[in-house]
CSV table of C-alpha atoms in Angstrom, one decimal:
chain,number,residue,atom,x,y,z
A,717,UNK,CA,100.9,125.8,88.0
A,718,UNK,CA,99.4,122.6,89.0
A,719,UNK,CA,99.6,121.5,92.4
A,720,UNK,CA,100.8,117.5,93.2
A,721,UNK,CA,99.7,115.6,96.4
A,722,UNK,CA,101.4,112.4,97.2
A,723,UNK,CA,98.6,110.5,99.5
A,724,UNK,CA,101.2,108.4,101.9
A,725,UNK,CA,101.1,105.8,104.6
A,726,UNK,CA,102.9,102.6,104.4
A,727,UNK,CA,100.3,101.4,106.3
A,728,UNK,CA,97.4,99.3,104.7
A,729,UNK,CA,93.7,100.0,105.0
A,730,UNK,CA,94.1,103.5,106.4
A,731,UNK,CA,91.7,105.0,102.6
A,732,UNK,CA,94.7,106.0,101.1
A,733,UNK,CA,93.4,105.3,97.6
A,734,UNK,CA,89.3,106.3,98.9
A,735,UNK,CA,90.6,110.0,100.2
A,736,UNK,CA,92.7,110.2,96.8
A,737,UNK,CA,89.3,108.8,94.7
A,738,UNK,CA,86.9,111.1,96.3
A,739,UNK,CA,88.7,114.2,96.6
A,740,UNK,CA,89.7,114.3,93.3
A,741,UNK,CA,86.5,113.4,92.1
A,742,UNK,CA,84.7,116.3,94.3
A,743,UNK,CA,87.6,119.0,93.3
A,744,UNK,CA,86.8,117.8,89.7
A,745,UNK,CA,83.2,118.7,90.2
A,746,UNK,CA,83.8,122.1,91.6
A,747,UNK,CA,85.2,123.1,88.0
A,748,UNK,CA,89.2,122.1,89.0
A,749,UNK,CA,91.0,120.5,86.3
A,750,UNK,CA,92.2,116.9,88.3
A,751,UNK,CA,94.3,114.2,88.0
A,752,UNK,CA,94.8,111.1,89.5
A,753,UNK,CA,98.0,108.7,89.1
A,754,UNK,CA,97.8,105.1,90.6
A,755,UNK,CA,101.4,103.9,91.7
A,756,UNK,CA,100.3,101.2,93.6
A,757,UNK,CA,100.1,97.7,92.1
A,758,UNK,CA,96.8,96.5,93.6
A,759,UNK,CA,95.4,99.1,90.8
A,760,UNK,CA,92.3,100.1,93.1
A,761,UNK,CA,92.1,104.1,92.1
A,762,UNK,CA,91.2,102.7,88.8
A,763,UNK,CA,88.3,100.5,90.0
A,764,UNK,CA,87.0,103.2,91.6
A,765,UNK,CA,86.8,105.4,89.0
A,766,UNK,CA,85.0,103.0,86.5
A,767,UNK,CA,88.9,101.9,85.0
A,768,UNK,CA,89.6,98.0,84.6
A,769,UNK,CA,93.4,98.2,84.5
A,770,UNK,CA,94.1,94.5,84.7
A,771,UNK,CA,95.4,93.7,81.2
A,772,UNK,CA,95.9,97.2,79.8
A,773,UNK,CA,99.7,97.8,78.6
A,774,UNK,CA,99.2,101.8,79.6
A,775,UNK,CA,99.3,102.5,82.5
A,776,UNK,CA,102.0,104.2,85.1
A,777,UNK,CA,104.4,101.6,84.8
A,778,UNK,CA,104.8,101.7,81.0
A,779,UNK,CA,105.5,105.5,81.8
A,780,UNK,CA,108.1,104.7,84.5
A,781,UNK,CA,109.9,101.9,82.4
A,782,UNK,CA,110.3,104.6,79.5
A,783,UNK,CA,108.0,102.7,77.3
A,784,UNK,CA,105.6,104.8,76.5
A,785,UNK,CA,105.5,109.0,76.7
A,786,UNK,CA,102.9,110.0,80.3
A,787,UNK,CA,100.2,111.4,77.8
A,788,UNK,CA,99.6,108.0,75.7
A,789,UNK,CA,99.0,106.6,79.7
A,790,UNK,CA,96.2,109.4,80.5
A,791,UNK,CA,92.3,107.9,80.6
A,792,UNK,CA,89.2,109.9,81.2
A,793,UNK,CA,87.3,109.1,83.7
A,794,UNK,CA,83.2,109.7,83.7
A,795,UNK,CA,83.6,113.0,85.6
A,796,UNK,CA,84.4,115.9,84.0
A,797,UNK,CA,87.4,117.3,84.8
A,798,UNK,CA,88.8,114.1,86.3
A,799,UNK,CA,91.4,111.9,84.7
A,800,UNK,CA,93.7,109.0,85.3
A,801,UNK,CA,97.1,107.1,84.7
A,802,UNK,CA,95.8,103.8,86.1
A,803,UNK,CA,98.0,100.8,87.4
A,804,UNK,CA,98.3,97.3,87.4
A,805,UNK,CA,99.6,94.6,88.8
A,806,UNK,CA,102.5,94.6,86.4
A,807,UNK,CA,103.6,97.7,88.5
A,808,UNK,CA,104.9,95.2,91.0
A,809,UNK,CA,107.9,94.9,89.0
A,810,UNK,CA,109.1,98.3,89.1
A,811,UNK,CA,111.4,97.8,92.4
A,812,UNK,CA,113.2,95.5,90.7
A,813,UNK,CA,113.1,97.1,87.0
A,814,UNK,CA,114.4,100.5,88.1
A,815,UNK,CA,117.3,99.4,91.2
A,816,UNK,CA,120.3,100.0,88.4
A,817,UNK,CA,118.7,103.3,87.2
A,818,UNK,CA,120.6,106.4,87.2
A,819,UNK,CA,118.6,109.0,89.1
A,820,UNK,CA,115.7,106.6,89.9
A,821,UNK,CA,113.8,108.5,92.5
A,822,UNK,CA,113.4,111.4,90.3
A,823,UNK,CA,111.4,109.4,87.4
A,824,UNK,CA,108.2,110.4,88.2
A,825,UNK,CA,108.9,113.9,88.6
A,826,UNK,CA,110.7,114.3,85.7
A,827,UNK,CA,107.8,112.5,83.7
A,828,UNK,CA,105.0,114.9,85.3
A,829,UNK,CA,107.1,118.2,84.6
A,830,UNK,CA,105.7,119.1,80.7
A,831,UNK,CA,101.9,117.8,82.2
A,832,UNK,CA,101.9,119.4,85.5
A,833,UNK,CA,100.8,123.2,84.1
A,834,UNK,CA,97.7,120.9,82.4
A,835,UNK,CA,96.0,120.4,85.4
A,836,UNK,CA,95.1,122.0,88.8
A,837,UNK,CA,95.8,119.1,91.1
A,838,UNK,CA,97.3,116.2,90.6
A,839,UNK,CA,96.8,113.3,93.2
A,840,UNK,CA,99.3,110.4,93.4
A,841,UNK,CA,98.1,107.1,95.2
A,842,UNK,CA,101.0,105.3,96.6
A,843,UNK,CA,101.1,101.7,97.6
A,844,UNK,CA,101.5,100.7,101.7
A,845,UNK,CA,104.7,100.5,101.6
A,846,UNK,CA,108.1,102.8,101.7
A,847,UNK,CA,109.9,101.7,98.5
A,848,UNK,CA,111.0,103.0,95.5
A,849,UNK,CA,106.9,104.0,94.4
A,850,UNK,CA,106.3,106.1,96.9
A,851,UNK,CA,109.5,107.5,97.2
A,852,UNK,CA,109.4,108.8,93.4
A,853,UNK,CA,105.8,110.2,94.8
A,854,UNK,CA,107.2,112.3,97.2
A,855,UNK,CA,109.8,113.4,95.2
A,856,UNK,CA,107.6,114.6,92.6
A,857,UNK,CA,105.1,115.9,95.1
A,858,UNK,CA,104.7,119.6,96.6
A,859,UNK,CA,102.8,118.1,99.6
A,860,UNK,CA,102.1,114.8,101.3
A,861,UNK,CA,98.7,114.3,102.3
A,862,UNK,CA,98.4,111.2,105.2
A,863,UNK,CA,95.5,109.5,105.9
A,864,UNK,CA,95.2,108.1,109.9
A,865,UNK,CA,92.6,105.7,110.5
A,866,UNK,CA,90.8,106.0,114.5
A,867,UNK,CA,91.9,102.9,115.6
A,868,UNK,CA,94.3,101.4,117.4
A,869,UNK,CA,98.0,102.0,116.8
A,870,UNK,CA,97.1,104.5,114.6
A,871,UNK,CA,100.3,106.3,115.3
A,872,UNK,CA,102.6,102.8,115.2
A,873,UNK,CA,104.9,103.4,112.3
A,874,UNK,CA,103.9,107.0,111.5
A,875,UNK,CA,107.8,108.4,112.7
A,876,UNK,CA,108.8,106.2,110.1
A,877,UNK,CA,107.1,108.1,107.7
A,878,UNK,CA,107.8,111.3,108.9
A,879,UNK,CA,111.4,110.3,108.7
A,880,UNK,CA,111.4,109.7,105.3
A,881,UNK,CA,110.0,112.6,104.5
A,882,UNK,CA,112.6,114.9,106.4
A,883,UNK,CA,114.7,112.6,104.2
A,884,UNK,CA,113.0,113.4,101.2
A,885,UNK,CA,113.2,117.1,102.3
A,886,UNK,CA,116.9,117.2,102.8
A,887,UNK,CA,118.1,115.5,100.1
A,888,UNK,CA,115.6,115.4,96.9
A,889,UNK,CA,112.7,117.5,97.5
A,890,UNK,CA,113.6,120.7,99.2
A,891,UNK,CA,109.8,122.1,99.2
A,892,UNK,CA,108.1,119.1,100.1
A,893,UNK,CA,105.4,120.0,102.5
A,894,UNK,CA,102.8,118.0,104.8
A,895,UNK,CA,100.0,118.9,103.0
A,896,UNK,CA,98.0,117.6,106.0
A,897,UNK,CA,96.6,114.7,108.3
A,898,UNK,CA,93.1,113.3,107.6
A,899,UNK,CA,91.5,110.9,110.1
A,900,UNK,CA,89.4,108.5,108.6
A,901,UNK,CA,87.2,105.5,110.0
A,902,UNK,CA,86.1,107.0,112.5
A,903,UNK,CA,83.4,105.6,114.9
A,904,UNK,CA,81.8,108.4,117.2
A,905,UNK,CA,80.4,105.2,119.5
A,906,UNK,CA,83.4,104.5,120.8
A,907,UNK,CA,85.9,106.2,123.2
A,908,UNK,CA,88.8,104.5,121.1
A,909,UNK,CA,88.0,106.8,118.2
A,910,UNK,CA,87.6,110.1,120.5
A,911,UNK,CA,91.1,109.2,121.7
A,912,UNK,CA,92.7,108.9,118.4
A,913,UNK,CA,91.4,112.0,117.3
A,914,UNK,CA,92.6,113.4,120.6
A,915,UNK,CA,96.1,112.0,120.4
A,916,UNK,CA,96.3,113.2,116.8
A,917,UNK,CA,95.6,116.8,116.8
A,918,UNK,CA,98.0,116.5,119.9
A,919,UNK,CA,100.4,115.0,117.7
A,920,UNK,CA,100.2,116.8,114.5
A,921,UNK,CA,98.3,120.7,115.8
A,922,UNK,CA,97.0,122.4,112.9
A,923,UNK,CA,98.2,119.9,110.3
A,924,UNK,CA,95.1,118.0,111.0
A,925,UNK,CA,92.5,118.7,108.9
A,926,UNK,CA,88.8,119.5,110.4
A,927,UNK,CA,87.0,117.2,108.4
A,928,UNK,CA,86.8,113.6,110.0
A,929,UNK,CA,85.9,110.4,107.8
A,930,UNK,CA,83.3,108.4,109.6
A,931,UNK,CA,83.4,104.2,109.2
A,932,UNK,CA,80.5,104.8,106.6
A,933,UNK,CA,79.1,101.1,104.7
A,934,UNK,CA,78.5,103.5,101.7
A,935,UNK,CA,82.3,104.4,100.8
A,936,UNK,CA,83.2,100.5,101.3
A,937,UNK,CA,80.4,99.9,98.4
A,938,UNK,CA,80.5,102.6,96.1
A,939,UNK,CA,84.3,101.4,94.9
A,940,UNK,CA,82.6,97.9,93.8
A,941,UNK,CA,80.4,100.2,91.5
A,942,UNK,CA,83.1,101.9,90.0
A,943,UNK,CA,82.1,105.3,91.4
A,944,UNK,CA,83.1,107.9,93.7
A,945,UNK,CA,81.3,108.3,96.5
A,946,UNK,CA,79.4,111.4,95.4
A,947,UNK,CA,77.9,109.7,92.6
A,948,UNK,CA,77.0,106.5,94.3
A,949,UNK,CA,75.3,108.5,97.5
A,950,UNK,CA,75.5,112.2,97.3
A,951,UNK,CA,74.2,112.3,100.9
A,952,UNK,CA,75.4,109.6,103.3
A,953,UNK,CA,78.2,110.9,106.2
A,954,UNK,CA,81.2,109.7,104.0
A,955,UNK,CA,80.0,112.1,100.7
A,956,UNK,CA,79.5,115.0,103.3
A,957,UNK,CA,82.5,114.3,104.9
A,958,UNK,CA,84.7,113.7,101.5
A,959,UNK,CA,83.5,117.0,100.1
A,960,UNK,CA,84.2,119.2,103.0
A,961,UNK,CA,88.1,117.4,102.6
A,962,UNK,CA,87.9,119.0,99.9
A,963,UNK,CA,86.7,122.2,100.3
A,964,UNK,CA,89.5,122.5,103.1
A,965,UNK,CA,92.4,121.4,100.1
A,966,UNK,CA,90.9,123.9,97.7
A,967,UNK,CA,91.7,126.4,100.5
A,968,UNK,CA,94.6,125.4,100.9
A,969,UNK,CA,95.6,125.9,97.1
């Protein structure tokens, strides 16, 4: 039985979609059968796996619309193992195409139920936001995954997102779990970072996961190359990093 991770924050620029690329791609390479799903309009999880999305009519919102069935939506990537149902920018039109649909929050689940067994993992990118996206994420998800950049604020808005899930939890997803917080961006230099980290673990206890991201110039690059960070620079401090993340999901399996 495959295993489905919503990656959630409805803040922006926390590496939402660069935990959800390089994880996969690293669980991929350790033999896991992987996919990715990109349900947020700005379509970056395809970029940086090598998938222009921009004017292809298959992607994750011809899915949700009913147009076409999830497998005709399903693209692999250059790593073995590792697939994806891209987005677009056409996505964008979802909120508004799905508000009169019976049992809308339960679309995506109900899409990924005759795949789910195909794969080991399957890693859902949402969009910075709380809408109806990512709450059909974390209604098809087992676990929510939240990435917490070390910077300032970094808990502003989080007990939104918490809330939603208890929501979610009460109402539509009895097993949802919190898969786990992952800190990213983080700058050993500074005494901002060290408090972050600090005030997280605080926060969250053992639902914060060892492995830190560090503010690394080679994970900013490697998306613009269409690569995952362990094949654009299997040695900088974000590839090291990235691959102990997952190590520490795989033992959480």
């Amino acid at each position: 039985m495959g295993k489905i991770i919503s990656v959630s924050n409805q803040k922006g620029g926390v590496g939402k979609t660069t935990t959800t690329v390089n994880v996969a791609a690293f669980l991929a390479e350790k033999g896991k059968r992987v996919l990715v799903i990109d349900i947020d309009p700005q379509g970056n999880a395809g970029f940086g796996l090598g998938i222009n999305a921009e004017e292809m009519e298959t992607t994750i919102y011809e899915v949700l619309i009913d147009e076409i069935p999830v497998e005709d939506a399903i693209f692999k990537t250059d790593i073995p193992g590792l697939s994806i149902i891209p987005s677009n920018i056409h996505l964008s039109g979802a909120q508004v195409d799905l508000l009169d649909v019976e049992g809308k929050e339960f679309i995506l689940k109900k899409k990924l139920q005759h795949i789910k067994n195909h794969y080991d993992f399957i890693f859902i990118d949402c969009p910075p936001s709380l809408g109806i996206l990512t709450l059909n994420s974390l209604v098809a998800a087992d676990s929510v995954l939240i990435p917490l950049q070390c910077e300032y604020y970094a808990l502003e808005g989080i007990n939104q997102l918490l809330r939603i899930i208890v929501m979610v939890q009460e109402n539509l997803n009895k097993s949802l779990k919190i898969e786990g917080v992952i800190l990213t961006m983080y700058d050993p230099r500074t005494n901002l970072s060290q408090q972050v980290v600090s005030d997280v673990r605080e926060f969250f206890q053992d639902k914060v996961f060892d492995s830190i991201i560090p503010r690394n110039v080679k994970l900013s690059e490697a998306p613009s190359f269409g690569k995952p960070i362990g094949l654009y620079d299997r040695v900088c401090p974000g590839s090291i990093a990235y691959e102990k993340l997952a190590d520490e999901v795989l033992a959480n399996e």
